[in-house]
Amino acid sequence: MCSCSCDNNIDLSQLEPVLATYADVPGSLITILQKAQDIYGYLPNEALWHIAERTGIKPAKVLGVATFYTQFRFKPVGKHLIMLCRGTACHVNGADGIFEAISDELGIGDGDTTDDGLFSLKNVACLGCCSLSPVMMIDDDTYGQLTPKKAREILSEIREKDQAEV
Amino acid sequence: MLRIVVGEGSCGIAAGAAKVYNRLESLINDGVLKDCELSVTGCIGMCYLEPIVDVYTDNERITFVKTDEKFAELLAEKGLGSEEVNAYLIPQADVDRLDKQTRIALRNCGNINPEKIEDYIAAGGYEALKKVLSGMSQDDVINVIKVSGLAGRGGAGFPTWFKWNAAKSSPGEEKYLICNADEGDPGAFMDRAVIESDPHNLIEGMLIGAYAIGAKEAVVYVRAEYPLAIIRLTNAIKQAEAKGYLGENIMGSGFSCKMRIKAGAGAFVCGEETALIESLEGQRGMPRLKPPFPAQSGYWHKPSNINNVETFANVPWIMANGGEAFSSMGTEDSKGTKVFALTGKIKKGGLVEIPMGMTLREVIYDIGNGIKDDKEFKAVQMGGPSGGCIPKDLLDTVIDYKKLGATGAIMGSGGMVVMDETTCMVDMARFFLDFTAKESCGKCVPCRLGTKRMLEILTRIVNGEGKEGDIELLEELCLSIKDGSLCGLGQTAPNPVLTTLKYFRHEYEAHIRDKKCPAKQCKSLISYTIIADKCKGCTLCARNCPVEAISGSVKQPHVIDAEKCIKCGKCKDNCKFNAIEIN
């Protein structure tokens, strides 16, 4: 994943293999955008223009599709992406309190990234682990049966682990 | 030789199954645990008991629950049958709870290894497909489905045979079969469980459907939020291709069908079939005008048939056992079984599959074992953002499309979220409107703007700023949105408000007129006070208060300054004497 926060450094050649496979296949715009996000961690402006140019799809349409779906991001994300489930079961079991705890612990709101670039927080509709609610996913790991205290502890653990690695 | 099987669905992994698996693996590799074979299975649906480990001896299956790394070590050290290991045995009451269910769609979940086609075949897999391809006509297949009474499990409950027949009868050589696995209802996860735990069952069901309508290409539209499901399904498709169950000239029958996965990108409206088709074509997922129905003009404007995962998961069983076997279960109106995701304030939550015709009370109390912390049941929410809340006095409602529909809720895809006395129903309605307002695609003005206006009114009410006339205005908006929306999302978006207004109107009135939240949840309408008689003056609350709103001397009753209090509830959470009260 690209860790830069500056659009000028976008290496468009990384998109080539994706475009070579999908640019001429009708109906592939979402797939291309997904793969672009896998490469850059988000969808940089330059990449969107480049995709439009190569596929022949109008830039307005590329952006229209990208902004329609919640999966796509237009800003770089932190090293760890926290996806906090705000589904029904999690809501009933206190997801609001978990959000407040994380938000307070990291000093960021939904969609924001911490100043040190370590964490990004994103509310999501449902992670499908309802019986463990409230739930959050950090990168590929799911954490269930959260309490505000447990959520804070998990974040501290990750932070400490990262600092130990440095 | 022991066979040790670890339940690794998403929930199991989240509960720590991977750690148990890794520990077992290293013990086997180190030679500490001898004569053992280790494998994985999917989700059996008893999420409250995860991580679950099954040990198969030559003649029995022993289930251990809430396992951890310590369990693995004890198994190696003390052995099967020892007191220490037996402490992890599944309680009989939980076995009984499983026995109350009837499993068709979930029949293999938690029993076979989802990563091995051999396991599925050994469980009778692909026999139904074989039967279909060795002599049954398209009409024969559709007729069996018609006899079975199978209806769409995604929510609408439309007869499956009718859709298949319409797609089959549409003129054209090129037809598509699509599986809707864009499980968007926040609170339902049966589709994820089926794909993660028994992907071949879905593939077989889809192939039978593809044969029936005459499709040569099948697509599974899966939520991107389900990475494990995508991995397991991709793997299963490859295995099925290698075995000749997918691809050209399947089992020498002359029938060919290929299958691919398309990952969704996160939009609730894509659960609507025409919006899903738009999304498959790489567009914004906005619904099309019907008619023409997808059966006439769907994906790339060719005849297409779309069914939900659970619908397809029933098909192989029906073809193998006959339509009558399926229709013998259930009620006059609704046949077979239905899977529910039982969650919320429930003691034993998870996935349950029951015959239609059971009552809500039986599911919640006999299978779910009642309400968490023995609180008072208030309502059960069914059908997610398109559904409604069913109150206590309707707990004996029979699970059946018509009977549930009569309450104002819907069967939906099977989300069943239980709520207790501490759940505020106005806040619940606001929660769902917040969801639908965000997820509205924006095509129809009544849905795009109406849901926003409703959300504003509901937010005002929970903030204690509700006005006389708000309820009437909500009702008016509900009707306009229902009438003026093209697709199911808009037409059903007002349901959570309509049902809560119908059964819990007094809660709305309490918020608006008395400025009180009966469930004591809405922050603007509650205040925290310390009961002087109970307070021991331990100072714990004052030390934990983030805004220094609590004052008092050691061993003297403390006081909360209502002006400073931000109602975070930390004092109540920390008080060991139950001295803090919400008013």
Short mmCIF file of C-alpha atoms in Angstrom, two decimals, chain B residues 104-108 120 126 194 198-206 312-317:
data_model
loop_
_atom_site.label_atom_id
_atom_site.label_comp_id
_atom_site.label_asym_id
_atom_site.label_seq_id
_atom_site.Cartn_x
_atom_site.Cartn_y
_atom_site.Cartn_z
CA ILE B 104 -31.99 -27.64 5.19
CA ALA B 105 -30.18 -24.56 3.91
CA LEU B 106 -27.69 -24.87 6.75
CA ARG B 107 -27.57 -28.69 6.75
CA ASN B 108 -23.83 -28.92 6.14
CA TYR B 120 -19.45 -31.95 0.25
CA TYR B 126 -23.80 -32.81 -6.42
CA VAL B 194 -23.85 -20.30 3.93
CA ASP B 198 -21.05 -24.61 2.55
CA PRO B 199 -20.10 -22.87 -0.71
CA HIS B 200 -20.68 -25.93 -2.89
CA ASN B 201 -24.31 -26.06 -1.79
CA LEU B 202 -24.75 -22.58 -3.27
CA ILE B 203 -22.91 -23.55 -6.47
CA GLU B 204 -25.05 -26.68 -6.90
CA GLY B 205 -28.27 -24.75 -6.26
CA MET B 206 -27.24 -22.12 -8.78
CA PHE B 312 -30.42 -21.38 -3.84
CA ALA B 313 -29.15 -23.20 -0.73
CA ASN B 314 -32.52 -24.95 -0.42
CA VAL B 315 -32.60 -26.09 -4.05
CA PRO B 316 -30.24 -29.12 -3.97
CA TRP B 317 -32.10 -30.56 -0.95
#
